[in-house]
Amino acid sequence: MRAARLIRMALLVQSSPGLTADALARELDVSRRTVIRDAQALQEAGVPIRAERGRAGGYHLAPGHRTRLTTLHPTEAETLYLSGLPTALRDLGLSDAADTARLKLSATLLPSLRAAAESSVRRFHLDAPAWFREPSTPELLPELARAVWSDRIVRISYARPGRDDTVTRLLEPYGLVLKAGVWYVVGRVPAGRDGAWRTYRVDRVTALSPTEDEPFVRDPGFDLTAYWQENAARFARTLLRTTATLRLTERGLHRLAAIADPAGVTEALASASAPDADGRSTLELPVESEEVAFAQLSELGADVEVLAPEGLRARFRAHARALAALYGVDGQR
């Protein structure tokens, strides 16, 4: 741990000469006293680092000296391609490796190029999760990521949506996809079984264990990006396992796209009936489950009436009674 910190300190001083002990302490998440001790350790190891006083003071390396600690570790090199996704790096357990990789890269650049790289970081940031949704890291994501890196077959237990049971699957994990703050694993069932491609939500993986088999051999023709683009819409549609029959006001129709799954809304609006005498249109909305549909459609209030299935209609009936009891039927409570 200390060796990695000493390397980071040397690279920080090389890439940003003049950093004070306090500034280095903040970057390294240590105390000022630890920075001073680490500087002494670097000197003893032959790194010509020195502290200077005054306005142009701070820590510097001897003129002309450049550390040779800039060779990237494979894990650090891999994380460079994810360096614009801080949330993803944190979820995968790669934040420290990415920080060190960026420092190493910065230390190898000319000052003018280094300034350009720092400028881009200040101007662009990617925030992957959707609005009003607190992102959570699936507990098994780092372990699954290690299996993806090492091409290890895994045995997973998966909680199927809308059911109370779990299934066990063997999977060759080819890649991970972060979609609107939700992680998915894309993989293939081993060829000895059916060789089919599968996509699973990582937060529904309840157990995971790598097998003792040799690493699986990747299909050289598999392109994760192309696969996801071709299958994302179809995959989203497969999640919509049941249908709700609804009557909606004109305002409800307009708001439907903001609260339900786009794949189902597009299909439903295309077949909606003309407004009836009450100004309501009837349509069939594909939904993931009655539980999910209740959470989504509750946002429409009186602009939606659920006609079927009866289980979902009963949920709204009970919800309406609870609200009436809470606020009073006449609204005078």
Short mmCIF file of C-alpha atoms in Angstrom, two decimals:
data_model
loop_
_atom_site.label_atom_id
_atom_site.label_comp_id
_atom_site.label_asym_id
_atom_site.label_seq_id
_atom_site.Cartn_x
_atom_site.Cartn_y
_atom_site.Cartn_z
CA MET A 1 0.00 0.00 0.00
CA ARG A 2 2.77 2.42 0.92
CA ALA A 3 4.78 1.53 -2.19
CA ALA A 4 1.84 2.47 -4.40
CA ARG A 5 1.44 5.74 -2.49
CA LEU A 6 5.14 6.60 -2.93
CA ILE A 7 4.82 6.01 -6.68
CA ARG A 8 1.76 8.25 -6.82
CA MET A 9 3.55 10.97 -4.88
CA ALA A 10 6.56 10.92 -7.20
CA LEU A 11 4.28 11.09 -10.23
CA LEU A 12 2.23 13.92 -8.74
CA VAL A 13 5.34 15.99 -8.09
CA GLN A 14 6.66 15.28 -11.59
CA SER A 15 3.39 16.17 -13.33
CA SER A 16 2.53 19.14 -11.09
CA PRO A 17 5.73 20.71 -9.68
CA GLY A 18 5.24 22.99 -6.69
CA LEU A 19 2.52 21.04 -4.90
CA THR A 20 2.61 21.80 -1.19
CA ALA A 21 2.61 19.20 1.56
CA ASP A 22 -1.04 20.06 2.29
CA ALA A 23 -2.00 19.69 -1.37
CA LEU A 24 -0.23 16.32 -1.61
CA ALA A 25 -1.90 15.20 1.61
CA ARG A 26 -5.32 15.93 0.08
CA GLU A 27 -4.46 14.12 -3.17
CA LEU A 28 -3.09 11.07 -1.36
CA ASP A 29 -5.69 11.11 1.43
CA VAL A 30 -3.03 11.07 4.16
CA SER A 31 -1.76 13.48 6.80
CA ARG A 32 0.76 16.26 6.19
CA ARG A 33 3.22 14.43 8.43
CA THR A 34 2.89 11.29 6.28
CA VAL A 35 3.73 13.35 3.17
CA ILE A 36 6.92 14.62 4.82
CA ARG A 37 7.94 11.08 5.82
CA ASP A 38 7.18 9.78 2.32
CA ALA A 39 9.32 12.53 0.77
CA GLN A 40 12.21 11.41 2.98
CA ALA A 41 11.65 7.79 1.92
CA LEU A 42 11.76 8.80 -1.75
CA GLN A 43 15.02 10.67 -1.18
CA GLU A 44 16.51 7.61 0.49
CA ALA A 45 15.40 5.54 -2.53
CA GLY A 46 17.31 7.84 -4.88
CA VAL A 47 14.45 10.04 -6.11
CA PRO A 48 15.76 13.65 -6.04
CA ILE A 49 12.69 15.25 -4.48
CA ARG A 50 13.03 18.40 -2.43
CA ALA A 51 10.81 20.91 -0.65
CA GLU A 52 11.27 24.61 -1.44
CA ARG A 53 9.99 27.60 0.50
CA GLY A 54 8.44 30.81 -0.78
CA ARG A 55 5.76 31.70 -3.32
CA ALA A 56 7.24 29.34 -5.91
CA GLY A 57 7.95 26.69 -3.32
CA GLY A 58 6.41 23.31 -2.73
CA TYR A 59 7.82 19.95 -3.74
CA HIS A 60 9.97 19.63 -6.88
CA LEU A 61 12.15 17.05 -8.56
CA ALA A 62 15.70 17.96 -9.49
CA PRO A 63 15.89 19.77 -12.88
CA GLY A 64 15.93 17.29 -15.75
CA HIS A 65 14.96 14.31 -13.63
CA ARG A 66 12.06 12.16 -14.79
CA THR A 67 10.85 9.09 -12.98
CA ARG A 68 10.84 5.77 -14.81
CA LEU A 69 7.77 4.60 -12.93
CA THR A 70 5.42 5.42 -15.79
CA THR A 71 5.06 1.96 -17.34
CA LEU A 72 1.37 1.11 -17.14
CA HIS A 73 0.18 -2.00 -15.35
CA PRO A 74 -2.30 -3.98 -17.52
CA THR A 75 -5.20 -3.19 -15.18
CA GLU A 76 -4.33 0.51 -15.28
CA ALA A 77 -4.19 0.47 -19.08
CA GLU A 78 -7.60 -1.19 -19.27
CA THR A 79 -9.18 1.44 -17.03
CA LEU A 80 -7.99 4.31 -19.23
CA TYR A 81 -10.85 3.55 -21.59
CA LEU A 82 -13.26 4.01 -18.68
CA SER A 83 -11.60 7.09 -17.20
CA GLY A 84 -14.59 9.30 -18.10
CA LEU A 85 -16.95 7.11 -16.09
CA PRO A 86 -16.13 7.70 -12.42
CA THR A 87 -19.28 5.95 -11.21
CA ALA A 88 -18.55 2.88 -13.32
CA LEU A 89 -14.96 2.76 -12.09
CA ARG A 90 -16.13 2.94 -8.49
CA ASP A 91 -18.70 0.18 -9.03
CA LEU A 92 -16.08 -2.08 -10.63
CA GLY A 93 -13.54 -1.41 -7.87
CA LEU A 94 -11.09 0.26 -10.27
CA SER A 95 -10.98 3.87 -9.03
CA ASP A 96 -7.49 3.63 -7.53
CA ALA A 97 -6.06 1.93 -10.62
CA ALA A 98 -7.56 4.61 -12.86
CA ASP A 99 -6.16 7.43 -10.70
CA THR A 100 -2.66 5.92 -10.87
CA ALA A 101 -2.95 5.32 -14.61
CA ARG A 102 -3.91 8.94 -15.25
CA LEU A 103 -1.00 10.13 -13.13
CA LYS A 104 1.42 7.93 -15.06
CA LEU A 105 0.05 9.15 -18.35
CA SER A 106 0.21 12.77 -17.22
CA ALA A 107 3.81 12.34 -16.12
CA THR A 108 4.84 11.24 -19.62
CA LEU A 109 3.26 14.21 -21.42
CA LEU A 110 4.90 17.46 -22.36
CA PRO A 111 3.65 20.39 -20.27
CA SER A 112 1.59 21.76 -23.18
CA LEU A 113 -0.13 18.43 -23.79
CA ARG A 114 -0.62 17.91 -20.08
CA ALA A 115 -2.50 21.21 -19.88
CA ALA A 116 -4.73 20.16 -22.78
CA ALA A 117 -5.57 16.86 -21.07
CA GLU A 118 -6.40 18.62 -17.79
CA SER A 119 -8.51 21.15 -19.71
CA SER A 120 -10.68 18.41 -21.23
CA VAL A 121 -11.33 16.90 -17.79
CA ARG A 122 -12.60 20.27 -16.58
CA ARG A 123 -14.94 20.63 -19.55
CA PHE A 124 -16.51 17.17 -19.99
CA HIS A 125 -18.14 14.82 -17.53
CA LEU A 126 -20.42 11.84 -18.12
CA ASP A 127 -23.12 11.16 -15.52
CA ALA A 128 -24.63 7.79 -16.46
CA PRO A 129 -27.52 7.24 -13.99
CA ALA A 130 -30.99 8.57 -14.77
CA TRP A 131 -32.52 11.55 -12.95
CA PHE A 132 -34.29 11.03 -9.62
CA ARG A 133 -32.84 7.55 -9.21
CA GLU A 134 -30.22 6.90 -6.58
CA PRO A 135 -27.64 4.58 -8.18
CA SER A 136 -26.72 1.50 -6.17
CA THR A 137 -23.80 -0.82 -6.76
CA PRO A 138 -24.77 -4.50 -7.09
CA GLU A 139 -22.92 -6.39 -4.37
CA LEU A 140 -21.56 -9.05 -6.75
CA LEU A 141 -20.50 -6.65 -9.53
CA PRO A 142 -16.75 -6.51 -8.68
CA GLU A 143 -16.54 -10.31 -8.51
CA LEU A 144 -18.42 -10.62 -11.79
CA ALA A 145 -16.10 -8.03 -13.36
CA ARG A 146 -13.09 -10.13 -12.35
CA ALA A 147 -14.65 -13.12 -14.10
CA VAL A 148 -15.16 -10.99 -17.23
CA TRP A 149 -11.51 -9.88 -17.19
CA SER A 150 -10.20 -13.41 -16.68
CA ASP A 151 -12.65 -15.18 -19.05
CA ARG A 152 -13.88 -17.48 -16.29
CA ILE A 153 -17.14 -19.41 -16.54
CA VAL A 154 -19.41 -18.58 -13.61
CA ARG A 155 -22.40 -20.22 -12.01
CA ILE A 156 -25.02 -17.63 -11.12
CA SER A 157 -28.29 -17.70 -9.22
CA TYR A 158 -30.74 -15.27 -10.80
CA ALA A 159 -33.99 -13.90 -9.35
CA ARG A 160 -36.43 -13.81 -12.23
CA PRO A 161 -38.59 -10.65 -12.37
CA GLY A 162 -42.21 -11.04 -11.36
CA ARG A 163 -41.56 -14.42 -9.73
CA ASP A 164 -40.57 -15.64 -6.29
CA ASP A 165 -38.04 -18.22 -7.49
CA THR A 166 -34.43 -18.16 -8.64
CA VAL A 167 -32.74 -20.12 -11.38
CA THR A 168 -29.15 -21.32 -11.66
CA ARG A 169 -27.21 -20.78 -14.86
CA LEU A 170 -23.72 -21.46 -16.15
CA LEU A 171 -22.48 -18.46 -18.10
CA GLU A 172 -19.43 -17.39 -20.07
CA PRO A 173 -19.40 -13.67 -19.11
CA TYR A 174 -18.30 -11.71 -22.18
CA GLY A 175 -18.93 -8.17 -21.00
CA LEU A 176 -20.68 -5.69 -18.73
CA VAL A 177 -22.95 -2.86 -19.88
CA LEU A 178 -24.03 0.17 -17.84
CA LYS A 179 -27.41 1.39 -19.08
CA ALA A 180 -29.07 4.38 -17.35
CA GLY A 181 -27.43 3.49 -14.04
CA VAL A 182 -28.27 -0.25 -14.28
CA TRP A 183 -25.58 -2.88 -14.84
CA TYR A 184 -26.13 -5.83 -17.19
CA VAL A 185 -23.92 -8.80 -17.94
CA VAL A 186 -23.85 -10.20 -21.46
CA GLY A 187 -22.69 -13.77 -21.80
CA ARG A 188 -23.05 -17.08 -23.55
CA VAL A 189 -24.28 -20.40 -22.19
CA PRO A 190 -21.41 -22.92 -22.65
CA ALA A 191 -21.55 -24.65 -26.01
CA GLY A 192 -22.11 -28.05 -24.38
CA ARG A 193 -25.52 -26.83 -23.22
CA ASP A 194 -27.09 -24.60 -25.87
CA GLY A 195 -24.52 -21.92 -26.74
CA ALA A 196 -27.18 -19.19 -26.61
CA TRP A 197 -26.43 -15.58 -25.74
CA ARG A 198 -28.03 -14.18 -22.59
CA THR A 199 -28.38 -10.78 -20.90
CA TYR A 200 -28.99 -10.51 -17.16
CA ARG A 201 -29.42 -7.58 -14.76
CA VAL A 202 -26.54 -7.78 -12.32
CA ASP A 203 -28.63 -6.54 -9.38
CA ARG A 204 -30.78 -9.66 -9.76
CA VAL A 205 -27.81 -12.01 -9.46
CA THR A 206 -28.14 -13.36 -5.91
CA ALA A 207 -25.14 -15.71 -5.88
CA LEU A 208 -22.07 -16.17 -8.04
CA SER A 209 -19.18 -18.62 -8.05
CA PRO A 210 -16.42 -19.09 -10.67
CA THR A 211 -16.05 -22.68 -11.86
CA GLU A 212 -12.80 -24.64 -11.70
CA ASP A 213 -12.77 -25.00 -15.48
CA GLU A 214 -10.06 -23.55 -17.68
CA PRO A 215 -10.76 -20.04 -19.02
CA PHE A 216 -13.30 -20.17 -21.83
CA VAL A 217 -12.17 -19.32 -25.37
CA ARG A 218 -13.75 -16.09 -26.55
CA ASP A 219 -15.48 -15.90 -29.90
CA PRO A 220 -13.16 -13.53 -31.82
CA GLY A 221 -16.10 -12.25 -33.86
CA PHE A 222 -18.13 -11.10 -30.85
CA ASP A 223 -18.52 -7.30 -30.62
CA LEU A 224 -20.10 -6.21 -27.33
CA THR A 225 -21.11 -2.76 -28.61
CA ALA A 226 -22.72 -4.14 -31.77
CA TYR A 227 -24.47 -6.89 -29.81
CA TRP A 228 -25.95 -4.42 -27.34
CA GLN A 229 -27.14 -2.01 -30.02
CA GLU A 230 -28.80 -4.80 -31.97
CA ASN A 231 -30.42 -6.44 -28.98
CA ALA A 232 -31.18 -3.63 -26.52
CA ALA A 233 -34.64 -2.83 -27.87
CA ARG A 234 -35.55 -6.50 -28.18
CA PHE A 235 -34.22 -7.19 -24.68
CA ALA A 236 -36.25 -4.31 -23.23
CA ARG A 237 -39.36 -5.75 -24.87
CA THR A 238 -38.72 -9.20 -23.35
CA LEU A 239 -38.82 -7.63 -19.88
CA LEU A 240 -42.44 -6.60 -20.51
CA ARG A 241 -44.00 -9.91 -19.59
CA THR A 242 -47.64 -8.94 -18.99
CA THR A 243 -50.22 -6.43 -20.27
CA ALA A 244 -52.40 -3.85 -18.54
CA THR A 245 -55.63 -2.53 -20.08
CA LEU A 246 -55.98 1.17 -19.32
CA ARG A 247 -58.35 4.10 -19.87
CA LEU A 248 -56.49 7.40 -19.96
CA THR A 249 -57.35 11.05 -20.25
CA GLU A 250 -55.58 13.11 -22.90
CA ARG A 251 -53.19 14.35 -20.23
CA GLY A 252 -52.59 10.78 -19.10
CA LEU A 253 -51.70 9.77 -22.65
CA HIS A 254 -49.14 12.57 -22.87
CA ARG A 255 -47.61 11.70 -19.49
CA LEU A 256 -47.46 7.96 -20.11
CA ALA A 257 -44.16 8.15 -21.99
CA ALA A 258 -42.51 9.82 -18.99
CA ILE A 259 -43.39 7.11 -16.46
CA ALA A 260 -43.50 3.77 -18.34
CA ASP A 261 -41.07 1.75 -20.44
CA PRO A 262 -40.58 3.41 -23.86
CA ALA A 263 -40.70 0.08 -25.70
CA GLY A 264 -44.16 -0.64 -24.30
CA VAL A 265 -45.50 2.90 -24.58
CA THR A 266 -44.72 3.16 -28.29
CA GLU A 267 -46.56 -0.08 -28.96
CA ALA A 268 -49.53 0.90 -26.79
CA LEU A 269 -50.05 4.39 -28.23
CA ALA A 270 -50.03 3.00 -31.76
CA SER A 271 -53.12 0.90 -30.98
CA ALA A 272 -54.97 3.29 -28.62
CA SER A 273 -58.67 3.74 -29.27
CA ALA A 274 -60.33 7.05 -30.10
CA PRO A 275 -61.53 9.04 -27.06
CA ASP A 276 -64.87 7.85 -25.65
CA ALA A 277 -67.71 10.05 -24.32
CA ASP A 278 -65.62 10.85 -21.22
CA GLY A 279 -62.61 11.84 -23.33
CA ARG A 280 -60.66 8.74 -22.34
CA SER A 281 -58.78 6.41 -24.68
CA THR A 282 -58.35 2.70 -24.05
CA LEU A 283 -55.09 0.89 -24.77
CA GLU A 284 -53.09 -2.23 -23.95
CA LEU A 285 -49.79 -1.36 -22.22
CA PRO A 286 -47.04 -4.01 -22.00
CA VAL A 287 -45.56 -3.92 -18.48
CA GLU A 288 -42.85 -5.78 -16.60
CA SER A 289 -45.07 -6.96 -13.75
CA GLU A 290 -48.15 -5.87 -11.79
CA GLU A 291 -45.90 -4.53 -9.02
CA VAL A 292 -43.85 -2.41 -11.43
CA ALA A 293 -46.98 -1.26 -13.29
CA PHE A 294 -48.60 -0.15 -10.02
CA ALA A 295 -45.54 1.93 -9.08
CA GLN A 296 -45.41 3.53 -12.52
CA LEU A 297 -49.11 4.16 -13.11
CA SER A 298 -49.69 5.55 -9.61
CA GLU A 299 -47.93 8.69 -10.79
CA LEU A 300 -50.82 9.39 -13.19
CA GLY A 301 -53.40 9.68 -10.41
CA ALA A 302 -56.96 10.04 -11.68
CA ASP A 303 -55.75 10.36 -15.29
CA VAL A 304 -55.62 6.55 -15.54
CA GLU A 305 -58.16 3.82 -14.83
CA VAL A 306 -56.93 0.24 -14.78
CA LEU A 307 -59.43 -2.16 -16.38
CA ALA A 308 -57.29 -5.32 -16.26
CA PRO A 309 -55.72 -7.44 -14.97
CA GLU A 310 -57.97 -7.74 -11.95
CA GLY A 311 -55.01 -8.07 -9.57
CA LEU A 312 -53.66 -4.70 -10.65
CA ARG A 313 -57.10 -3.10 -10.53
CA ALA A 314 -57.50 -4.45 -6.98
CA ARG A 315 -54.20 -2.80 -5.98
CA PHE A 316 -55.51 0.58 -7.15
CA ARG A 317 -58.86 0.00 -5.44
CA ALA A 318 -57.12 -0.69 -2.13
CA HIS A 319 -54.81 2.29 -2.67
CA ALA A 320 -57.80 4.58 -3.30
CA ARG A 321 -59.54 3.38 -0.13
CA ALA A 322 -56.39 3.99 1.91
CA LEU A 323 -56.11 7.53 0.54
CA ALA A 324 -59.79 8.22 1.21
CA ALA A 325 -59.40 6.99 4.80
CA LEU A 326 -56.28 9.08 5.29
CA TYR A 327 -57.58 12.35 3.86
CA GLY A 328 -61.30 11.94 4.39
CA VAL A 329 -63.74 11.22 1.57
CA ASP A 330 -64.97 14.80 1.44
CA GLY A 331 -61.44 16.22 1.67
CA GLN A 332 -62.28 18.13 4.89
CA ARG A 333 -59.98 16.25 7.23
#
